Amino acid sequence: MTKLMFCGDCGDVVSPGLRDMNPRYCECGRHAVWWRDGSKGLISVHDIKFPERNGGDGGKAWVIGLHNHILQMGGLMANTSLRAYTPNEDPDMPYTGNHRTRKAWVEQALADTPDSYLFKQVNSMVVRFAPGATSDSKWEAVVPRPLNNPPIQ
Ligand SMILES: [Zn+2]
């Protein structure tokens, strides 16, 4: 799952970035998001107005989860009448035969998803939940000091 943070105050959607323990803030500055351990999908969110917030609903920020297949799927996902492309395929190539439609590709991706995943439980490639509503997300009272590393090359 790829995760993003959505701020309900300003509407900004913020990626936790590529480095662990490196907070990023939404446009209004109320919320920060960072990976505790990105390789395990452990994400944290901080609310400046209510730093003691510790779980469940009631906050003004949410985590948006994207099924990994969304990012791996080639071509446009919106047009379900056309076939799906594998990532290395040229989407401009003409239809050559025995390929699944994009809709079938999405349905297969969800069918292949373990039952314990939120995507499977709600039958969607995108989920939204409050920090703390899942075992891999939580509110944090303290924001880690931002890393001061050069950009990843
Ligand atoms: Zn904000």
mmCIF file with all atom_site columns, C-alpha atoms and ligand atoms in Angstrom:
data_model
loop_
_atom_site.group_PDB
_atom_site.id
_atom_site.type_symbol
_atom_site.label_atom_id
_atom_site.label_alt_id
_atom_site.label_comp_id
_atom_site.label_asym_id
_atom_site.label_entity_id
_atom_site.label_seq_id
_atom_site.pdbx_PDB_ins_code
_atom_site.Cartn_x
_atom_site.Cartn_y
_atom_site.Cartn_z
_atom_site.occupancy
_atom_site.B_iso_or_equiv
_atom_site.pdbx_formal_charge
_atom_site.auth_seq_id
_atom_site.auth_comp_id
_atom_site.auth_asym_id
_atom_site.auth_atom_id
_atom_site.pdbx_PDB_model_num
ATOM   1   C  CA . MET A 1 1   ? 0.000   0.000   0.000   1.00 0.00 ? 1   MET A CA 1
ATOM   2   C  CA . THR A 1 2   ? 1.155   3.465   -0.781  1.00 0.00 ? 2   THR A CA 1
ATOM   3   C  CA . LYS A 1 3   ? -0.035  6.006   1.736   1.00 0.00 ? 3   LYS A CA 1
ATOM   4   C  CA . LEU A 1 4   ? -0.716  9.727   1.618   1.00 0.00 ? 4   LEU A CA 1
ATOM   5   C  CA . MET A 1 5   ? -2.076  12.172  4.208   1.00 0.00 ? 5   MET A CA 1
ATOM   6   C  CA . PHE A 1 6   ? -5.152  14.306  3.508   1.00 0.00 ? 6   PHE A CA 1
ATOM   7   C  CA . CYS A 1 7   ? -5.699  17.466  5.563   1.00 0.00 ? 7   CYS A CA 1
ATOM   8   C  CA . GLY A 1 8   ? -9.387  18.235  6.014   1.00 0.00 ? 8   GLY A CA 1
ATOM   9   C  CA . ASP A 1 9   ? -8.621  21.855  6.888   1.00 0.00 ? 9   ASP A CA 1
ATOM   10  C  CA . CYS A 1 10  ? -6.689  22.913  3.794   1.00 0.00 ? 10  CYS A CA 1
ATOM   11  C  CA . GLY A 1 11  ? -7.395  20.030  1.413   1.00 0.00 ? 11  GLY A CA 1
ATOM   12  C  CA . ASP A 1 12  ? -3.739  19.298  0.778   1.00 0.00 ? 12  ASP A CA 1
ATOM   13  C  CA . VAL A 1 13  ? -2.661  15.738  0.052   1.00 0.00 ? 13  VAL A CA 1
ATOM   14  C  CA . VAL A 1 14  ? 0.870   15.118  1.276   1.00 0.00 ? 14  VAL A CA 1
ATOM   15  C  CA . SER A 1 15  ? 3.203   12.224  0.616   1.00 0.00 ? 15  SER A CA 1
ATOM   16  C  CA . PRO A 1 16  ? 5.327   11.098  3.560   1.00 0.00 ? 16  PRO A CA 1
ATOM   17  C  CA . GLY A 1 17  ? 8.231   11.129  1.113   1.00 0.00 ? 17  GLY A CA 1
ATOM   18  C  CA . LEU A 1 18  ? 10.946  8.552   0.634   1.00 0.00 ? 18  LEU A CA 1
ATOM   19  C  CA . ARG A 1 19  ? 12.849  8.777   3.908   1.00 0.00 ? 19  ARG A CA 1
ATOM   20  C  CA . ASP A 1 20  ? 11.868  7.504   7.337   1.00 0.00 ? 20  ASP A CA 1
ATOM   21  C  CA . MET A 1 21  ? 11.407  9.977   10.190  1.00 0.00 ? 21  MET A CA 1
ATOM   22  C  CA . ASN A 1 22  ? 11.356  12.996  7.868   1.00 0.00 ? 22  ASN A CA 1
ATOM   23  C  CA . PRO A 1 23  ? 8.098   14.916  8.485   1.00 0.00 ? 23  PRO A CA 1
ATOM   24  C  CA . ARG A 1 24  ? 6.288   16.806  5.752   1.00 0.00 ? 24  ARG A CA 1
ATOM   25  C  CA . TYR A 1 25  ? 3.558   19.368  6.429   1.00 0.00 ? 25  TYR A CA 1
ATOM   26  C  CA . CYS A 1 26  ? 0.324   20.171  4.654   1.00 0.00 ? 26  CYS A CA 1
ATOM   27  C  CA . GLU A 1 27  ? -0.100  23.657  3.159   1.00 0.00 ? 27  GLU A CA 1
ATOM   28  C  CA . CYS A 1 28  ? -1.849  25.114  6.236   1.00 0.00 ? 28  CYS A CA 1
ATOM   29  C  CA . GLY A 1 29  ? 0.749   23.608  8.565   1.00 0.00 ? 29  GLY A CA 1
ATOM   30  C  CA . ARG A 1 30  ? -1.728  21.932  10.894  1.00 0.00 ? 30  ARG A CA 1
ATOM   31  C  CA . HIS A 1 31  ? -0.699  18.365  10.102  1.00 0.00 ? 31  HIS A CA 1
ATOM   32  C  CA . ALA A 1 32  ? 2.603   16.601  9.534   1.00 0.00 ? 32  ALA A CA 1
ATOM   33  C  CA . VAL A 1 33  ? 3.064   13.124  8.108   1.00 0.00 ? 33  VAL A CA 1
ATOM   34  C  CA . TRP A 1 34  ? 6.074   10.826  8.057   1.00 0.00 ? 34  TRP A CA 1
ATOM   35  C  CA . TRP A 1 35  ? 7.106   7.214   7.834   1.00 0.00 ? 35  TRP A CA 1
ATOM   36  C  CA . ARG A 1 36  ? 8.148   5.567   11.055  1.00 0.00 ? 36  ARG A CA 1
ATOM   37  C  CA . ASP A 1 37  ? 9.330   2.708   8.842   1.00 0.00 ? 37  ASP A CA 1
ATOM   38  C  CA . GLY A 1 38  ? 8.392   3.093   5.193   1.00 0.00 ? 38  GLY A CA 1
ATOM   39  C  CA . SER A 1 39  ? 9.523   -0.430  4.301   1.00 0.00 ? 39  SER A CA 1
ATOM   40  C  CA . LYS A 1 40  ? 6.842   -1.746  6.678   1.00 0.00 ? 40  LYS A CA 1
ATOM   41  C  CA . GLY A 1 41  ? 4.268   0.917   5.745   1.00 0.00 ? 41  GLY A CA 1
ATOM   42  C  CA . LEU A 1 42  ? 4.256   2.383   9.270   1.00 0.00 ? 42  LEU A CA 1
ATOM   43  C  CA . ILE A 1 43  ? 2.944   5.944   8.975   1.00 0.00 ? 43  ILE A CA 1
ATOM   44  C  CA . SER A 1 44  ? 2.493   8.689   11.563  1.00 0.00 ? 44  SER A CA 1
ATOM   45  C  CA . VAL A 1 45  ? 0.432   11.886  11.571  1.00 0.00 ? 45  VAL A CA 1
ATOM   46  C  CA . HIS A 1 46  ? 0.676   14.863  13.921  1.00 0.00 ? 46  HIS A CA 1
ATOM   47  C  CA . ASP A 1 47  ? -1.996  17.491  14.596  1.00 0.00 ? 47  ASP A CA 1
ATOM   48  C  CA . ILE A 1 48  ? -0.546  20.796  15.814  1.00 0.00 ? 48  ILE A CA 1
ATOM   49  C  CA . LYS A 1 49  ? -3.933  21.885  17.231  1.00 0.00 ? 49  LYS A CA 1
ATOM   50  C  CA . PHE A 1 50  ? -4.385  18.632  19.193  1.00 0.00 ? 50  PHE A CA 1
ATOM   51  C  CA . PRO A 1 51  ? -0.991  16.994  19.645  1.00 0.00 ? 51  PRO A CA 1
ATOM   52  C  CA . GLU A 1 52  ? -2.409  14.641  22.268  1.00 0.00 ? 52  GLU A CA 1
ATOM   53  C  CA . ARG A 1 53  ? -4.768  13.083  19.694  1.00 0.00 ? 53  ARG A CA 1
ATOM   54  C  CA . ASN A 1 54  ? -4.239  9.351   19.810  1.00 0.00 ? 54  ASN A CA 1
ATOM   55  C  CA . GLY A 1 55  ? -6.476  7.402   17.546  1.00 0.00 ? 55  GLY A CA 1
ATOM   56  C  CA . GLY A 1 56  ? -9.671  6.703   15.731  1.00 0.00 ? 56  GLY A CA 1
ATOM   57  C  CA . ASP A 1 57  ? -11.915 9.299   14.199  1.00 0.00 ? 57  ASP A CA 1
ATOM   58  C  CA . GLY A 1 58  ? -12.384 12.854  15.365  1.00 0.00 ? 58  GLY A CA 1
ATOM   59  C  CA . GLY A 1 59  ? -9.346  14.361  13.721  1.00 0.00 ? 59  GLY A CA 1
ATOM   60  C  CA . LYS A 1 60  ? -9.099  16.546  10.661  1.00 0.00 ? 60  LYS A CA 1
ATOM   61  C  CA . ALA A 1 61  ? -6.544  14.436  8.817   1.00 0.00 ? 61  ALA A CA 1
ATOM   62  C  CA . TRP A 1 62  ? -6.830  11.050  7.198   1.00 0.00 ? 62  TRP A CA 1
ATOM   63  C  CA . VAL A 1 63  ? -4.574  8.535   5.589   1.00 0.00 ? 63  VAL A CA 1
ATOM   64  C  CA . ILE A 1 64  ? -5.326  7.695   1.984   1.00 0.00 ? 64  ILE A CA 1
ATOM   65  C  CA . GLY A 1 65  ? -4.160  4.242   0.971   1.00 0.00 ? 65  GLY A CA 1
ATOM   66  C  CA . LEU A 1 66  ? -3.520  3.388   -2.661  1.00 0.00 ? 66  LEU A CA 1
ATOM   67  C  CA . HIS A 1 67  ? -3.388  -0.248  -3.694  1.00 0.00 ? 67  HIS A CA 1
ATOM   68  C  CA . ASN A 1 68  ? 0.049   -0.917  -5.166  1.00 0.00 ? 68  ASN A CA 1
ATOM   69  C  CA . HIS A 1 69  ? -1.533  -2.206  -8.366  1.00 0.00 ? 69  HIS A CA 1
ATOM   70  C  CA . ILE A 1 70  ? -2.780  1.306   -9.150  1.00 0.00 ? 70  ILE A CA 1
ATOM   71  C  CA . LEU A 1 71  ? 0.806   2.469   -9.497  1.00 0.00 ? 71  LEU A CA 1
ATOM   72  C  CA . GLN A 1 72  ? 1.917   -0.632  -11.375 1.00 0.00 ? 72  GLN A CA 1
ATOM   73  C  CA . MET A 1 73  ? -0.862  -0.624  -13.950 1.00 0.00 ? 73  MET A CA 1
ATOM   74  C  CA . GLY A 1 74  ? 0.043   0.828   -17.328 1.00 0.00 ? 74  GLY A CA 1
ATOM   75  C  CA . GLY A 1 75  ? -2.211  3.016   -19.440 1.00 0.00 ? 75  GLY A CA 1
ATOM   76  C  CA . LEU A 1 76  ? -5.259  4.910   -18.313 1.00 0.00 ? 76  LEU A CA 1
ATOM   77  C  CA . MET A 1 77  ? -7.236  3.257   -15.548 1.00 0.00 ? 77  MET A CA 1
ATOM   78  C  CA . ALA A 1 78  ? -10.388 5.296   -16.128 1.00 0.00 ? 78  ALA A CA 1
ATOM   79  C  CA . ASN A 1 79  ? -11.364 3.773   -19.464 1.00 0.00 ? 79  ASN A CA 1
ATOM   80  C  CA . THR A 1 80  ? -12.733 0.367   -18.568 1.00 0.00 ? 80  THR A CA 1
ATOM   81  C  CA . SER A 1 81  ? -13.731 -0.462  -22.135 1.00 0.00 ? 81  SER A CA 1
ATOM   82  C  CA . LEU A 1 82  ? -10.122 -0.783  -23.256 1.00 0.00 ? 82  LEU A CA 1
ATOM   83  C  CA . ARG A 1 83  ? -7.723  -3.524  -22.357 1.00 0.00 ? 83  ARG A CA 1
ATOM   84  C  CA . ALA A 1 84  ? -5.206  -3.138  -19.561 1.00 0.00 ? 84  ALA A CA 1
ATOM   85  C  CA . TYR A 1 85  ? -1.564  -2.739  -20.412 1.00 0.00 ? 85  TYR A CA 1
ATOM   86  C  CA . THR A 1 86  ? 1.248   -4.331  -18.569 1.00 0.00 ? 86  THR A CA 1
ATOM   87  C  CA . PRO A 1 87  ? 3.820   -1.804  -17.326 1.00 0.00 ? 87  PRO A CA 1
ATOM   88  C  CA . ASN A 1 88  ? 6.354   -2.553  -20.070 1.00 0.00 ? 88  ASN A CA 1
ATOM   89  C  CA . GLU A 1 89  ? 3.865   -2.490  -22.913 1.00 0.00 ? 89  GLU A CA 1
ATOM   90  C  CA . ASP A 1 90  ? 3.489   0.400   -25.299 1.00 0.00 ? 90  ASP A CA 1
ATOM   91  C  CA . PRO A 1 91  ? -0.024  1.792   -24.722 1.00 0.00 ? 91  PRO A CA 1
ATOM   92  C  CA . ASP A 1 92  ? -0.093  3.107   -28.292 1.00 0.00 ? 92  ASP A CA 1
ATOM   93  C  CA . MET A 1 93  ? 0.220   -0.365  -29.758 1.00 0.00 ? 93  MET A CA 1
ATOM   94  C  CA . PRO A 1 94  ? -3.001  -1.680  -31.319 1.00 0.00 ? 94  PRO A CA 1
ATOM   95  C  CA . TYR A 1 95  ? -5.030  -4.308  -29.537 1.00 0.00 ? 95  TYR A CA 1
ATOM   96  C  CA . THR A 1 96  ? -3.451  -7.660  -30.273 1.00 0.00 ? 96  THR A CA 1
ATOM   97  C  CA . GLY A 1 97  ? -5.810  -10.123 -28.704 1.00 0.00 ? 97  GLY A CA 1
ATOM   98  C  CA . ASN A 1 98  ? -6.144  -12.023 -25.494 1.00 0.00 ? 98  ASN A CA 1
ATOM   99  C  CA . HIS A 1 99  ? -5.802  -9.306  -22.865 1.00 0.00 ? 99  HIS A CA 1
ATOM   100 C  CA . ARG A 1 100 ? -7.987  -8.562  -19.896 1.00 0.00 ? 100 ARG A CA 1
ATOM   101 C  CA . THR A 1 101 ? -9.917  -5.312  -19.784 1.00 0.00 ? 101 THR A CA 1
ATOM   102 C  CA . ARG A 1 102 ? -8.833  -2.737  -17.256 1.00 0.00 ? 102 ARG A CA 1
ATOM   103 C  CA . LYS A 1 103 ? -11.943 -3.459  -15.242 1.00 0.00 ? 103 LYS A CA 1
ATOM   104 C  CA . ALA A 1 104 ? -11.068 -7.151  -15.171 1.00 0.00 ? 104 ALA A CA 1
ATOM   105 C  CA . TRP A 1 105 ? -7.514  -6.244  -14.207 1.00 0.00 ? 105 TRP A CA 1
ATOM   106 C  CA . VAL A 1 106 ? -8.771  -4.229  -11.223 1.00 0.00 ? 106 VAL A CA 1
ATOM   107 C  CA . GLU A 1 107 ? -11.191 -7.003  -10.241 1.00 0.00 ? 107 GLU A CA 1
ATOM   108 C  CA . GLN A 1 108 ? -8.385  -9.566  -10.426 1.00 0.00 ? 108 GLN A CA 1
ATOM   109 C  CA . ALA A 1 109 ? -6.082  -7.349  -8.356  1.00 0.00 ? 109 ALA A CA 1
ATOM   110 C  CA . LEU A 1 110 ? -8.734  -7.127  -5.636  1.00 0.00 ? 110 LEU A CA 1
ATOM   111 C  CA . ALA A 1 111 ? -9.456  -10.860 -5.849  1.00 0.00 ? 111 ALA A CA 1
ATOM   112 C  CA . ASP A 1 112 ? -5.735  -11.557 -5.355  1.00 0.00 ? 112 ASP A CA 1
ATOM   113 C  CA . THR A 1 113 ? -5.536  -9.221  -2.342  1.00 0.00 ? 113 THR A CA 1
ATOM   114 C  CA . PRO A 1 114 ? -5.414  -10.988 1.046   1.00 0.00 ? 114 PRO A CA 1
ATOM   115 C  CA . ASP A 1 115 ? -8.690  -10.899 2.990   1.00 0.00 ? 115 ASP A CA 1
ATOM   116 C  CA . SER A 1 116 ? -7.035  -9.066  5.881   1.00 0.00 ? 116 SER A CA 1
ATOM   117 C  CA . TYR A 1 117 ? -6.348  -6.000  3.719   1.00 0.00 ? 117 TYR A CA 1
ATOM   118 C  CA . LEU A 1 118 ? -8.691  -3.014  3.976   1.00 0.00 ? 118 LEU A CA 1
ATOM   119 C  CA . PHE A 1 119 ? -8.844  -2.865  0.165   1.00 0.00 ? 119 PHE A CA 1
ATOM   120 C  CA . LYS A 1 120 ? -10.359 -6.324  0.092   1.00 0.00 ? 120 LYS A CA 1
ATOM   121 C  CA . GLN A 1 121 ? -12.771 -5.629  2.931   1.00 0.00 ? 121 GLN A CA 1
ATOM   122 C  CA . VAL A 1 122 ? -14.225 -2.552  1.211   1.00 0.00 ? 122 VAL A CA 1
ATOM   123 C  CA . ASN A 1 123 ? -13.654 -3.794  -2.358  1.00 0.00 ? 123 ASN A CA 1
ATOM   124 C  CA . SER A 1 124 ? -11.794 -0.684  -3.453  1.00 0.00 ? 124 SER A CA 1
ATOM   125 C  CA . MET A 1 125 ? -8.346  0.192   -4.793  1.00 0.00 ? 125 MET A CA 1
ATOM   126 C  CA . VAL A 1 126 ? -8.367  3.377   -2.663  1.00 0.00 ? 126 VAL A CA 1
ATOM   127 C  CA . VAL A 1 127 ? -9.168  3.583   1.041   1.00 0.00 ? 127 VAL A CA 1
ATOM   128 C  CA . ARG A 1 128 ? -9.356  6.458   3.509   1.00 0.00 ? 128 ARG A CA 1
ATOM   129 C  CA . PHE A 1 129 ? -9.060  6.014   7.254   1.00 0.00 ? 129 PHE A CA 1
ATOM   130 C  CA . ALA A 1 130 ? -8.243  7.926   10.402  1.00 0.00 ? 130 ALA A CA 1
ATOM   131 C  CA . PRO A 1 131 ? -4.698  7.614   11.741  1.00 0.00 ? 131 PRO A CA 1
ATOM   132 C  CA . GLY A 1 132 ? -4.876  4.975   14.456  1.00 0.00 ? 132 GLY A CA 1
ATOM   133 C  CA . ALA A 1 133 ? -7.748  3.119   12.814  1.00 0.00 ? 133 ALA A CA 1
ATOM   134 C  CA . THR A 1 134 ? -5.258  0.586   11.425  1.00 0.00 ? 134 THR A CA 1
ATOM   135 C  CA . SER A 1 135 ? -2.350  -1.149  13.115  1.00 0.00 ? 135 SER A CA 1
ATOM   136 C  CA . ASP A 1 136 ? 0.180   0.511   10.782  1.00 0.00 ? 136 ASP A CA 1
ATOM   137 C  CA . SER A 1 137 ? -0.972  4.119   11.292  1.00 0.00 ? 137 SER A CA 1
ATOM   138 C  CA . LYS A 1 138 ? -1.122  6.384   14.317  1.00 0.00 ? 138 LYS A CA 1
ATOM   139 C  CA . TRP A 1 139 ? -1.233  9.911   15.658  1.00 0.00 ? 139 TRP A CA 1
ATOM   140 C  CA . GLU A 1 140 ? 1.978   11.166  17.218  1.00 0.00 ? 140 GLU A CA 1
ATOM   141 C  CA . ALA A 1 141 ? 2.287   13.862  19.876  1.00 0.00 ? 141 ALA A CA 1
ATOM   142 C  CA . VAL A 1 142 ? 5.812   14.835  18.819  1.00 0.00 ? 142 VAL A CA 1
ATOM   143 C  CA . VAL A 1 143 ? 7.115   15.530  15.319  1.00 0.00 ? 143 VAL A CA 1
ATOM   144 C  CA . PRO A 1 144 ? 10.610  14.228  14.576  1.00 0.00 ? 144 PRO A CA 1
ATOM   145 C  CA . ARG A 1 145 ? 13.213  16.753  13.561  1.00 0.00 ? 145 ARG A CA 1
ATOM   146 C  CA . PRO A 1 146 ? 13.320  16.959  9.748   1.00 0.00 ? 146 PRO A CA 1
ATOM   147 C  CA . LEU A 1 147 ? 16.294  15.330  8.072   1.00 0.00 ? 147 LEU A CA 1
ATOM   148 C  CA . ASN A 1 148 ? 18.664  17.689  6.363   1.00 0.00 ? 148 ASN A CA 1
ATOM   149 C  CA . ASN A 1 149 ? 19.869  15.366  3.665   1.00 0.00 ? 149 ASN A CA 1
ATOM   150 C  CA . PRO A 1 150 ? 20.440  16.250  0.023   1.00 0.00 ? 150 PRO A CA 1
ATOM   151 C  CA . PRO A 1 151 ? 17.827  15.027  -2.475  1.00 0.00 ? 151 PRO A CA 1
ATOM   152 C  CA . ILE A 1 152 ? 17.959  11.359  -3.403  1.00 0.00 ? 152 ILE A CA 1
ATOM   153 C  CA . GLN A 1 153 ? 19.733  11.076  -6.775  1.00 0.00 ? 153 GLN A CA 1
HETATM 154 ZN ZN . ZN  B 2 .   ? -3.609  21.481  6.212   1.00 0.00 ? 1   ZN  B ZN 1
#
